[in-house]
Short mmCIF file of N, CA and C in Angstrom, two decimals:
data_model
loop_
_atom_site.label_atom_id
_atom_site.label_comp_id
_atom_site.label_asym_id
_atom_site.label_seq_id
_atom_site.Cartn_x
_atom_site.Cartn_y
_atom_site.Cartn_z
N UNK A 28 106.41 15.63 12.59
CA UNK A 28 106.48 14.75 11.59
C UNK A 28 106.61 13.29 11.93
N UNK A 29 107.59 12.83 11.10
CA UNK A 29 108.16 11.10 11.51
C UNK A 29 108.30 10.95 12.98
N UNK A 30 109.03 11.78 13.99
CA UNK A 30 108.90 11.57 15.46
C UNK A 30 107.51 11.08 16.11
N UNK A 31 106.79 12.22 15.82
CA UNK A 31 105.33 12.30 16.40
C UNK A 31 104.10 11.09 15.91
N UNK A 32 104.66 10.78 14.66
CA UNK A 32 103.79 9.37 14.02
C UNK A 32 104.66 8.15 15.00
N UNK A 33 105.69 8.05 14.99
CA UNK A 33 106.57 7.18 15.77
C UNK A 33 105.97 6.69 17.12
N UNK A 34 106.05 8.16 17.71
CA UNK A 34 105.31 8.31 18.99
C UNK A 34 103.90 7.94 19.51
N UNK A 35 103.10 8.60 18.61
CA UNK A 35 102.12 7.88 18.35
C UNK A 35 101.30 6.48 18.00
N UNK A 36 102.10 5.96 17.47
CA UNK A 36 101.98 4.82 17.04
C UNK A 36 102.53 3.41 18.24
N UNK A 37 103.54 4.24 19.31
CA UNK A 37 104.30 4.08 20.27
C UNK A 37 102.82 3.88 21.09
N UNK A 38 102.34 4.66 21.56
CA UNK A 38 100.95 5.30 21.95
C UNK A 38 100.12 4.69 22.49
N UNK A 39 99.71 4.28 20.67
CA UNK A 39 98.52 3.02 20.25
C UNK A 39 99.46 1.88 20.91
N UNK A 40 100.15 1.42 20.58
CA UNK A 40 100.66 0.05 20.98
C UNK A 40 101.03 -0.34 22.79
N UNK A 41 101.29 0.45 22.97
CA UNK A 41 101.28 0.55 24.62
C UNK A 41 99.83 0.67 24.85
N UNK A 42 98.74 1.23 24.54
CA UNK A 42 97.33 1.65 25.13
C UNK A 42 96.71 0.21 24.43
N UNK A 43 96.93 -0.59 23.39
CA UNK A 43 96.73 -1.67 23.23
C UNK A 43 97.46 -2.75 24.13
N UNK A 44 98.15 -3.34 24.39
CA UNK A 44 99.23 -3.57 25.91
C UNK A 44 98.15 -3.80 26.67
N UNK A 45 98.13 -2.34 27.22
CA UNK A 45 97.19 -2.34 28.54
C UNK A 45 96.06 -2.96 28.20
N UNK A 46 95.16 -2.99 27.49
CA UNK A 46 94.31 -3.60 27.24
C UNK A 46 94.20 -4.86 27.63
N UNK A 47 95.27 -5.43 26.28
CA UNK A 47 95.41 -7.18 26.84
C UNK A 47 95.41 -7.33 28.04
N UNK A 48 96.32 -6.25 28.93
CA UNK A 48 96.81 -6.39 30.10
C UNK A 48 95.83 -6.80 31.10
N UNK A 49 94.84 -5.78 31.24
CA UNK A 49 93.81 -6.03 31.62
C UNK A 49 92.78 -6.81 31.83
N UNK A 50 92.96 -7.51 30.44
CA UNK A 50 92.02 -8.38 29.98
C UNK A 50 92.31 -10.21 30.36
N UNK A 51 93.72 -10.04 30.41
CA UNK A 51 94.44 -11.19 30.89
C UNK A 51 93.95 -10.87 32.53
N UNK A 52 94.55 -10.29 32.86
CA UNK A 52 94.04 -9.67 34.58
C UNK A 52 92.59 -10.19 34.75
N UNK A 53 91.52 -10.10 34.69
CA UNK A 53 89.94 -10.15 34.19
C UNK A 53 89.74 -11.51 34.32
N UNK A 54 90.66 -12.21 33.20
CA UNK A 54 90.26 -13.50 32.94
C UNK A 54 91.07 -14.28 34.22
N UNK A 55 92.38 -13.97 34.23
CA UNK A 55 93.34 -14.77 35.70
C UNK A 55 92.18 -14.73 36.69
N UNK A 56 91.21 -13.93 37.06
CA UNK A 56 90.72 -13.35 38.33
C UNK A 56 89.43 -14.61 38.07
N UNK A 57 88.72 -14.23 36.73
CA UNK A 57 87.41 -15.31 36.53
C UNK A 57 88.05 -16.94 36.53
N UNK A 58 89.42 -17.09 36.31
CA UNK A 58 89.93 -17.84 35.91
C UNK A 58 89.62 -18.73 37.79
N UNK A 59 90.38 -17.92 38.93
CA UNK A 59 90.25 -18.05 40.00
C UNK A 59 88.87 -18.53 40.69
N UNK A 60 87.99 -17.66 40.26
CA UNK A 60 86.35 -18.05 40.41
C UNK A 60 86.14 -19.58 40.07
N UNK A 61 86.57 -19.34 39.04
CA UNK A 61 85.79 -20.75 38.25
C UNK A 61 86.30 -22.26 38.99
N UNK A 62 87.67 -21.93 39.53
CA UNK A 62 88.43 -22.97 40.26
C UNK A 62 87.83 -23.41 41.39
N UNK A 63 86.99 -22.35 41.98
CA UNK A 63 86.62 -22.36 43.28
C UNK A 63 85.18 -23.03 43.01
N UNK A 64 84.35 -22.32 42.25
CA UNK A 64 83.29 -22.82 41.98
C UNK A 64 83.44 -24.20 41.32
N UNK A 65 84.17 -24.82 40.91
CA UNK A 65 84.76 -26.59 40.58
C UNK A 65 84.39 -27.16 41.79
N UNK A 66 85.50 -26.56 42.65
CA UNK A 66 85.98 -27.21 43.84
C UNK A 66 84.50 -27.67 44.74
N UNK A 67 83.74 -26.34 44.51
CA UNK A 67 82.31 -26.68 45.39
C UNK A 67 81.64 -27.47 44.82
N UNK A 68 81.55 -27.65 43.71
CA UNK A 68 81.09 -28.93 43.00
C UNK A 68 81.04 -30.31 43.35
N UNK A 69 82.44 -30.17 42.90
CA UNK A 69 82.80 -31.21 42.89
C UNK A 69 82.62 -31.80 44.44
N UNK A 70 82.83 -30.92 45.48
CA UNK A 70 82.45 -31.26 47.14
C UNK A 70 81.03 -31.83 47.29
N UNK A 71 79.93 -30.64 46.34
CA UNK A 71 78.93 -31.18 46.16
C UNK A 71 78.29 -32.61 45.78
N UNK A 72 79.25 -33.21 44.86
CA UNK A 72 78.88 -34.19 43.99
C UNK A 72 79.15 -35.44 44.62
N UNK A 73 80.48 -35.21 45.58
CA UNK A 73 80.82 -36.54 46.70
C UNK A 73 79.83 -36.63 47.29
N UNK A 74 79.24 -35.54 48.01
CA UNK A 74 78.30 -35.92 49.22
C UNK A 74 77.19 -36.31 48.53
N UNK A 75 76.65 -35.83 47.38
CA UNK A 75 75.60 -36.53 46.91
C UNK A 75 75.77 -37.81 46.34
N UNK A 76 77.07 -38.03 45.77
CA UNK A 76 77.63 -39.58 45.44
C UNK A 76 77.43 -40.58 46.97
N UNK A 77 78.08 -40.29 47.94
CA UNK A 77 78.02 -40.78 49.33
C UNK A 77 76.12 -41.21 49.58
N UNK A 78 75.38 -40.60 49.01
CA UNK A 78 74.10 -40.66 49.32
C UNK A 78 73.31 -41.73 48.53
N UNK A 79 74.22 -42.51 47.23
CA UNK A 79 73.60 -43.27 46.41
C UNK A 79 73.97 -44.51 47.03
N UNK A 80 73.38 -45.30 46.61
CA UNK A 80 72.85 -46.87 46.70
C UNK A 80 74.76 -47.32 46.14
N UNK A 81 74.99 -47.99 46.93
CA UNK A 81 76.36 -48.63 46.73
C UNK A 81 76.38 -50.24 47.32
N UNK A 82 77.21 -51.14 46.95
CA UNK A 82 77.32 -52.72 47.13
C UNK A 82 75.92 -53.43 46.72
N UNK A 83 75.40 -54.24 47.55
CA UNK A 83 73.94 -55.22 47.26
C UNK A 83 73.23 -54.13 47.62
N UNK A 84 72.86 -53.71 46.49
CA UNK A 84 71.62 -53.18 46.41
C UNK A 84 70.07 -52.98 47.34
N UNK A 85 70.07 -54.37 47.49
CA UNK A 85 68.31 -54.54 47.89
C UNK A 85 68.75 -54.78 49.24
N UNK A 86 69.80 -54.82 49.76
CA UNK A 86 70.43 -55.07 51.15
C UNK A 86 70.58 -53.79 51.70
N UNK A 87 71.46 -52.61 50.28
CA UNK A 87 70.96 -50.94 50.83
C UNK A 87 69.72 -50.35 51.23
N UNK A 88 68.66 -51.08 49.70
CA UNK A 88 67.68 -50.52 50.17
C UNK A 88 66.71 -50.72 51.28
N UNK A 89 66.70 -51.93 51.71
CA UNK A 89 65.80 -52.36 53.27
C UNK A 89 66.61 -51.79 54.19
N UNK A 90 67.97 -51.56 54.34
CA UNK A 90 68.67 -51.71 55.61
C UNK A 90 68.22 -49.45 55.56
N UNK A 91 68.22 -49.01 54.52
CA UNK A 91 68.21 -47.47 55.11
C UNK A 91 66.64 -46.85 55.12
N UNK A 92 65.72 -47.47 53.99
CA UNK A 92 64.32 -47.74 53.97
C UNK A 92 64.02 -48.15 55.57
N UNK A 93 64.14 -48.79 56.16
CA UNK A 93 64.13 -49.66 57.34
C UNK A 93 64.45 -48.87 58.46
N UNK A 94 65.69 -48.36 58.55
CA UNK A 94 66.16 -47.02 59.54
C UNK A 94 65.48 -45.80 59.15
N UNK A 95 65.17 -45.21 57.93
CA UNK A 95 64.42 -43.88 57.85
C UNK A 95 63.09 -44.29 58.43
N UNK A 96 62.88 -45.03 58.23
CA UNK A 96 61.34 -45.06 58.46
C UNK A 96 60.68 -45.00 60.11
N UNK A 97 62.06 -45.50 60.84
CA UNK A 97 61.73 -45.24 62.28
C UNK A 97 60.82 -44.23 62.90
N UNK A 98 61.16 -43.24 62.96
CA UNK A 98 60.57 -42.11 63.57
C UNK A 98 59.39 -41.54 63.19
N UNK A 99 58.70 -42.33 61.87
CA UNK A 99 57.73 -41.59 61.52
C UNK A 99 56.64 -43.26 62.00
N UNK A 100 54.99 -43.05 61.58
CA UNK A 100 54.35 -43.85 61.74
C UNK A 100 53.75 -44.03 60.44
N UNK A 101 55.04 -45.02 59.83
CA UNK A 101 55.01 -45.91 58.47
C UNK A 101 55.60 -46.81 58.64
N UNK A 102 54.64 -48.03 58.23
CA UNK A 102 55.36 -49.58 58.68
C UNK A 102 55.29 -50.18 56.79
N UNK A 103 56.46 -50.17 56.76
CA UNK A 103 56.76 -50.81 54.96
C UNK A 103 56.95 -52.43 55.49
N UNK A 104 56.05 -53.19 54.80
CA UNK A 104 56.25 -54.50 55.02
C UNK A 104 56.76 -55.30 53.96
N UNK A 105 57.48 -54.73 52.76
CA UNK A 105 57.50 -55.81 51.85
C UNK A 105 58.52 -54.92 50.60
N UNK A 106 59.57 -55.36 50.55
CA UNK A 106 60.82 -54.67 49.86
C UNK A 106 60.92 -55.73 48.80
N UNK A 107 60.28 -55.59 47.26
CA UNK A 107 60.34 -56.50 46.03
C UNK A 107 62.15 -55.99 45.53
N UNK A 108 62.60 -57.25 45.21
CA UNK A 108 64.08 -56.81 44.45
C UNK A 108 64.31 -56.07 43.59
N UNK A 109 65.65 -55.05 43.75
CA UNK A 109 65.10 -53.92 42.27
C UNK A 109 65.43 -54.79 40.95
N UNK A 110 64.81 -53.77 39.99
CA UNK A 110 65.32 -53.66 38.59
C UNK A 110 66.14 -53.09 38.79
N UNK A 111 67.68 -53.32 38.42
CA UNK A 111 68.63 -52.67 37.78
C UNK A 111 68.88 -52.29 36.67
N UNK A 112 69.36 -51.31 35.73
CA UNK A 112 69.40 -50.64 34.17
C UNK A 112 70.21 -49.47 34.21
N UNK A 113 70.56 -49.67 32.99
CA UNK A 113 71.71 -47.93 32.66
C UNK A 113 70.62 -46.93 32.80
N UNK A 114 71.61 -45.85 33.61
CA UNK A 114 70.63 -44.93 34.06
C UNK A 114 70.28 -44.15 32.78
N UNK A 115 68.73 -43.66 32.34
CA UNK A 115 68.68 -42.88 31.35
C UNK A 115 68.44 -41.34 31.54
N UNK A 116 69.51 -41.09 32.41
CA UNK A 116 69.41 -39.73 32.53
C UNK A 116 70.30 -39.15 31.28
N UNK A 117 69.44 -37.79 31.54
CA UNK A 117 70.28 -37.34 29.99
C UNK A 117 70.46 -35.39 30.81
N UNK A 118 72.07 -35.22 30.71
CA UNK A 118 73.22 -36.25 29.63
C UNK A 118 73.51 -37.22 30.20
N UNK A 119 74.37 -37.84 29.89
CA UNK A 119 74.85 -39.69 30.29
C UNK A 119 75.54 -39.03 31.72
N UNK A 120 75.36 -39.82 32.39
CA UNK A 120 76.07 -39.64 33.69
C UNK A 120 76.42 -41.22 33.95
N UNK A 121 77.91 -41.89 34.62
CA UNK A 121 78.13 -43.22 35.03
C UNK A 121 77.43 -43.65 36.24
N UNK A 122 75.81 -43.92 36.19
CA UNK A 122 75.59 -44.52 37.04
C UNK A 122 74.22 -45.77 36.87
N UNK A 123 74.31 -46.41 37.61
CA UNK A 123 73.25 -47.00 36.73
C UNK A 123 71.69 -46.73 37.55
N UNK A 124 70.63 -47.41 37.52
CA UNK A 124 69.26 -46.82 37.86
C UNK A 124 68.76 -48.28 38.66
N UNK A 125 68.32 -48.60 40.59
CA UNK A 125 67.38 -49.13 40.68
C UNK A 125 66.27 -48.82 40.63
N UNK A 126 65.23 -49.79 40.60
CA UNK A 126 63.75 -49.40 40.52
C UNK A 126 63.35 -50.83 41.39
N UNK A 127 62.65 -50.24 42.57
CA UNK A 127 62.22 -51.00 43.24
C UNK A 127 60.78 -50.74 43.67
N UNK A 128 59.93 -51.65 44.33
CA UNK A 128 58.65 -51.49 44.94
C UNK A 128 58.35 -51.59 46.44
N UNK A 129 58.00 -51.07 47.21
CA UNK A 129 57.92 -51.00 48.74
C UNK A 129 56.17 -50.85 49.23
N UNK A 130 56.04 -52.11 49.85
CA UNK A 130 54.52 -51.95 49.72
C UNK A 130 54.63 -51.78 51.72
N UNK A 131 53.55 -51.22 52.87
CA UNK A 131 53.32 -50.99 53.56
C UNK A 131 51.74 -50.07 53.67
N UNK A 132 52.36 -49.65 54.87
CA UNK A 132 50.84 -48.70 55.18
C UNK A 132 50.99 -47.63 56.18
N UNK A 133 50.10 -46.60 56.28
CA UNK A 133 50.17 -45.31 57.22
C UNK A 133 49.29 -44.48 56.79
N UNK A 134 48.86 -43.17 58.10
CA UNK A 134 47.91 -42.53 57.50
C UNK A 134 48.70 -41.84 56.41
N UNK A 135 47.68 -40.65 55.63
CA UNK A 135 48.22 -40.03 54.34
C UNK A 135 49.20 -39.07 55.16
N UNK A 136 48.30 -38.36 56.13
CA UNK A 136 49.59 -37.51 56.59
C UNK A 136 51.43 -37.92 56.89
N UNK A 137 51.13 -39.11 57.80
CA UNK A 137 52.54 -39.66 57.59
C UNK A 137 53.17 -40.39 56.75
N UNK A 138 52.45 -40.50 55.43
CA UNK A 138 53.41 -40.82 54.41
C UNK A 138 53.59 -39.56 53.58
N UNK A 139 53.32 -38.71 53.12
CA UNK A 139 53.20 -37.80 53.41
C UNK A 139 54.47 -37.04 53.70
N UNK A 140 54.63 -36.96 54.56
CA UNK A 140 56.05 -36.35 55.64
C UNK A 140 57.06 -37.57 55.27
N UNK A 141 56.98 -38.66 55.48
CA UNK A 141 57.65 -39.50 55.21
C UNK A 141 58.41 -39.66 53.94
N UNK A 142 57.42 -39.00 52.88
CA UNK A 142 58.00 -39.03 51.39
C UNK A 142 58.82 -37.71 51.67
N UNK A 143 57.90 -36.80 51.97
CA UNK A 143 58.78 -35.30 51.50
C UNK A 143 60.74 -35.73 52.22
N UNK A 144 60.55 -36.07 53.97
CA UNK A 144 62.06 -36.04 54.15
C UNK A 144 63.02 -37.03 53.30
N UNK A 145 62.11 -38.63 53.35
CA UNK A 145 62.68 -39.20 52.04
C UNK A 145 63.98 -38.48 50.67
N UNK A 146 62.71 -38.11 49.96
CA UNK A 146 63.44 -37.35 48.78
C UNK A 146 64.49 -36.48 49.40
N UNK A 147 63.82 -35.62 50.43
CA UNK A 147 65.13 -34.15 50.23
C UNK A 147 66.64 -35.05 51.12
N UNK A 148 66.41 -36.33 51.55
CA UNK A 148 67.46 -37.01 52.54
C UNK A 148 68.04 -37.45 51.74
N UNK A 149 67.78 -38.24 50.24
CA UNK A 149 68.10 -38.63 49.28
C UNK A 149 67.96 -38.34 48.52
N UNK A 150 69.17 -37.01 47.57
CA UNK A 150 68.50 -36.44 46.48
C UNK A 150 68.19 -37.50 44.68
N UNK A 151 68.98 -38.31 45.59
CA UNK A 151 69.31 -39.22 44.20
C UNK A 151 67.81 -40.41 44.13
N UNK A 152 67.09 -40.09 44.96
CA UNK A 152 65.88 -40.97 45.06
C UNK A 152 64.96 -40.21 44.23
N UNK A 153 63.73 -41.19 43.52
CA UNK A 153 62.37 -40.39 43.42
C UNK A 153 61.38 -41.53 43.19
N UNK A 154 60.26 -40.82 43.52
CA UNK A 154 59.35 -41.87 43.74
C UNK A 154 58.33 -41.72 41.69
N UNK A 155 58.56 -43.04 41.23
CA UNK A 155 57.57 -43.10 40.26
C UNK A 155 56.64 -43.35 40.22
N UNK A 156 56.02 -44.03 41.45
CA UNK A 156 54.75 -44.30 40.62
C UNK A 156 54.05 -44.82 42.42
N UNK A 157 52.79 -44.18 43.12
CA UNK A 157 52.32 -44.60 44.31
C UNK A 157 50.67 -44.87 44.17
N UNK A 158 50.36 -46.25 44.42
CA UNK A 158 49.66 -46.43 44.72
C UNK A 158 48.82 -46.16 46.40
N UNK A 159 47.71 -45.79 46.45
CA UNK A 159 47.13 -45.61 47.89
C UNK A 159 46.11 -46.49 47.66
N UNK A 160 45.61 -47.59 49.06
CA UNK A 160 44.12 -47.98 48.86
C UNK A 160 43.53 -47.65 50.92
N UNK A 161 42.34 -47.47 50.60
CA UNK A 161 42.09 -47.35 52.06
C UNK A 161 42.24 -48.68 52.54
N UNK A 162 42.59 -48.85 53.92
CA UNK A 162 42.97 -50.51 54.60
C UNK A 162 41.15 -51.09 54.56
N UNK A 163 40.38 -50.32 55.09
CA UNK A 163 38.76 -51.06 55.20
C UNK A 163 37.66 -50.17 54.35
N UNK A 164 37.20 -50.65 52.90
CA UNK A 164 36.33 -50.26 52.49
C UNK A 164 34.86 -50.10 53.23
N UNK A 165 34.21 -49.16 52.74
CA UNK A 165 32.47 -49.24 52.85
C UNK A 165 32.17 -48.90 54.51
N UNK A 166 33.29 -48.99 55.53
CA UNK A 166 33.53 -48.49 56.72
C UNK A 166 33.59 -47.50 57.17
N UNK A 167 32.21 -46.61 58.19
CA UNK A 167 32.88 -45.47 58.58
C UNK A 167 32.91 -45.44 60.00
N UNK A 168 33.47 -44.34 60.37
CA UNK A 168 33.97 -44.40 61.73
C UNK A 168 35.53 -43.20 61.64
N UNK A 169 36.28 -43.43 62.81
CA UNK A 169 37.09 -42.89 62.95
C UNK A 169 38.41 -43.43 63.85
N UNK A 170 38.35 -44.83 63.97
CA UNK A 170 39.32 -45.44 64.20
C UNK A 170 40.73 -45.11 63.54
N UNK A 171 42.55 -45.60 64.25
CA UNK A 171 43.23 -45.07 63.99
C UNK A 171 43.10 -45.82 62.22
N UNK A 172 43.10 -47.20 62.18
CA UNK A 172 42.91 -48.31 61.58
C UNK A 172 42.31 -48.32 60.33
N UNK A 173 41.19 -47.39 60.59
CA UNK A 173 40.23 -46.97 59.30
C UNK A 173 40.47 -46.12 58.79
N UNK A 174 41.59 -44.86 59.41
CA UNK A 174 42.15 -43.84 58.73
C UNK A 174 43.49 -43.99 58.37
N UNK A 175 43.78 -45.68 58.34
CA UNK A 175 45.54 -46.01 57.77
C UNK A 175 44.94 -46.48 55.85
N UNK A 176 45.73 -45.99 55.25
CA UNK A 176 46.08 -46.25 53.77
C UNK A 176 46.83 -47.76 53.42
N UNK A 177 47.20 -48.49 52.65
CA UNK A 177 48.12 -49.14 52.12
C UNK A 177 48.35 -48.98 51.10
N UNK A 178 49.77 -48.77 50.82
CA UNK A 178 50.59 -48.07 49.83
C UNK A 178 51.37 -48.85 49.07
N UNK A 179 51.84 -49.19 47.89
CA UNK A 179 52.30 -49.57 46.78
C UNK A 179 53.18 -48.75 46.23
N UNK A 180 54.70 -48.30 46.22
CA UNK A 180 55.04 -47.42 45.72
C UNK A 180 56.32 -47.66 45.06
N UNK A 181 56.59 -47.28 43.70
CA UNK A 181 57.52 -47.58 42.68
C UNK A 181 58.76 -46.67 43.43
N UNK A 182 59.88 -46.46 43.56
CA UNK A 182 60.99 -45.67 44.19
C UNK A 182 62.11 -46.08 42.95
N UNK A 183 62.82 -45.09 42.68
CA UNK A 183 63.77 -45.00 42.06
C UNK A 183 65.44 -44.35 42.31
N UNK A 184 66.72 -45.11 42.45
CA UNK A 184 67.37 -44.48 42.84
C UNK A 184 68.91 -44.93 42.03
N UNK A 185 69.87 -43.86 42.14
CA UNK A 185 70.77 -44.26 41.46
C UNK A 185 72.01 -45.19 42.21
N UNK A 186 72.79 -45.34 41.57
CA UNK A 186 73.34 -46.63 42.16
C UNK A 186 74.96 -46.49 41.86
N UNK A 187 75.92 -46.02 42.21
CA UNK A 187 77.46 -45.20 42.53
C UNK A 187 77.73 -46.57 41.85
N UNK A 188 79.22 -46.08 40.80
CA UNK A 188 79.77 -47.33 39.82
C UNK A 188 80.00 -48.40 41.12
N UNK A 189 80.19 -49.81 40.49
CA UNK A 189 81.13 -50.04 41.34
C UNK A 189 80.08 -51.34 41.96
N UNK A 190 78.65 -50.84 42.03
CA UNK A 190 77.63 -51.37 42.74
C UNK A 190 77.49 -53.22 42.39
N UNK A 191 76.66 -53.99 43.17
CA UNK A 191 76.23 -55.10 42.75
C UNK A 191 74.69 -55.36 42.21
N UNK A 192 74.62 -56.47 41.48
CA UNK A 192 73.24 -57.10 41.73
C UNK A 192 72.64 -57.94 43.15
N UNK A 193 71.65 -57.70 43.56
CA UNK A 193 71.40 -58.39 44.86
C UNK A 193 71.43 -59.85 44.63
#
């Protein structure tokens, strides 16, 4: 009778218990995950912060433009001052956006290689907009000279708070 409903009901409420119990358990544990996965983030986000354009600007960009470019056979002769602007990335992120122009020359292959390590060295870079012209029209042959390009190329990169105008 009344015992056994008692009991029962005892039952349910303990086997509900465990439940929560569990369920709290579950979440403490995802709870743990999620902390960790922050943490890598956020590790992530320094080093890619560390990788943006910080102080005078156009002083960043020649002085690492200038050192990357060493090792490959691309000679950039001419670093125009950026545009600076709120970055319009979406969602809003605090940073703002240069846009600069870098004119030089090289064959296609080594710009080429030159762009690809570019970008993946700087994820916060991208290139908008590249012009190519051959260096000597109406010329054939196979000189190194006649197979160099000159290049025109829009580059875009973000710029860590904090930054200047050049």
């Amino acid at each position: 009778g009344i015992e056994q409903k008692a009991l029962r009901a005892r039952a349910d409420m303990i086997a509900q218990m465990e439940v929560k119990v569990e369920t709290a358990r579950r979440r403490a544990a995802h709870a743990e995950e999620f902390k960790q996965e922050l943490a890598r983030a956020t590790q992530n986000l320094r080093h890619i912060e560390n990788q943006m354009a910080t102080g005078d600007v156009y002083v960043w960009i020649i002085k690492n433009l200038t050192t990357f470019q060493t090792p490959y056979q691309v000679d950039i002769s001419n670093f125009d001052p950026p545009q600076i602007s709120d970055s319009t990335i979406v969602p809003k992120v605090p940073y703002k956006t240069a846009v600069f122009t870098v004119l030089g020359t090289a064959r296609y292959h080594d710009l080429e290689v030159f762009l690809a390590h570019l970008l993946s060295n700087f994820p916060c870079m991208r290139v908008q907009k590249l012009e190519l012209e051959p260096i000597s029209y109406g010329r054939s042959g196979g000189s190194q000279d006649e197979q160099r390009l000159t290049f025109k190329m829009e580059l875009a990169t973000l710029i860590k708070s904090g930054s200047t105008r050049p």
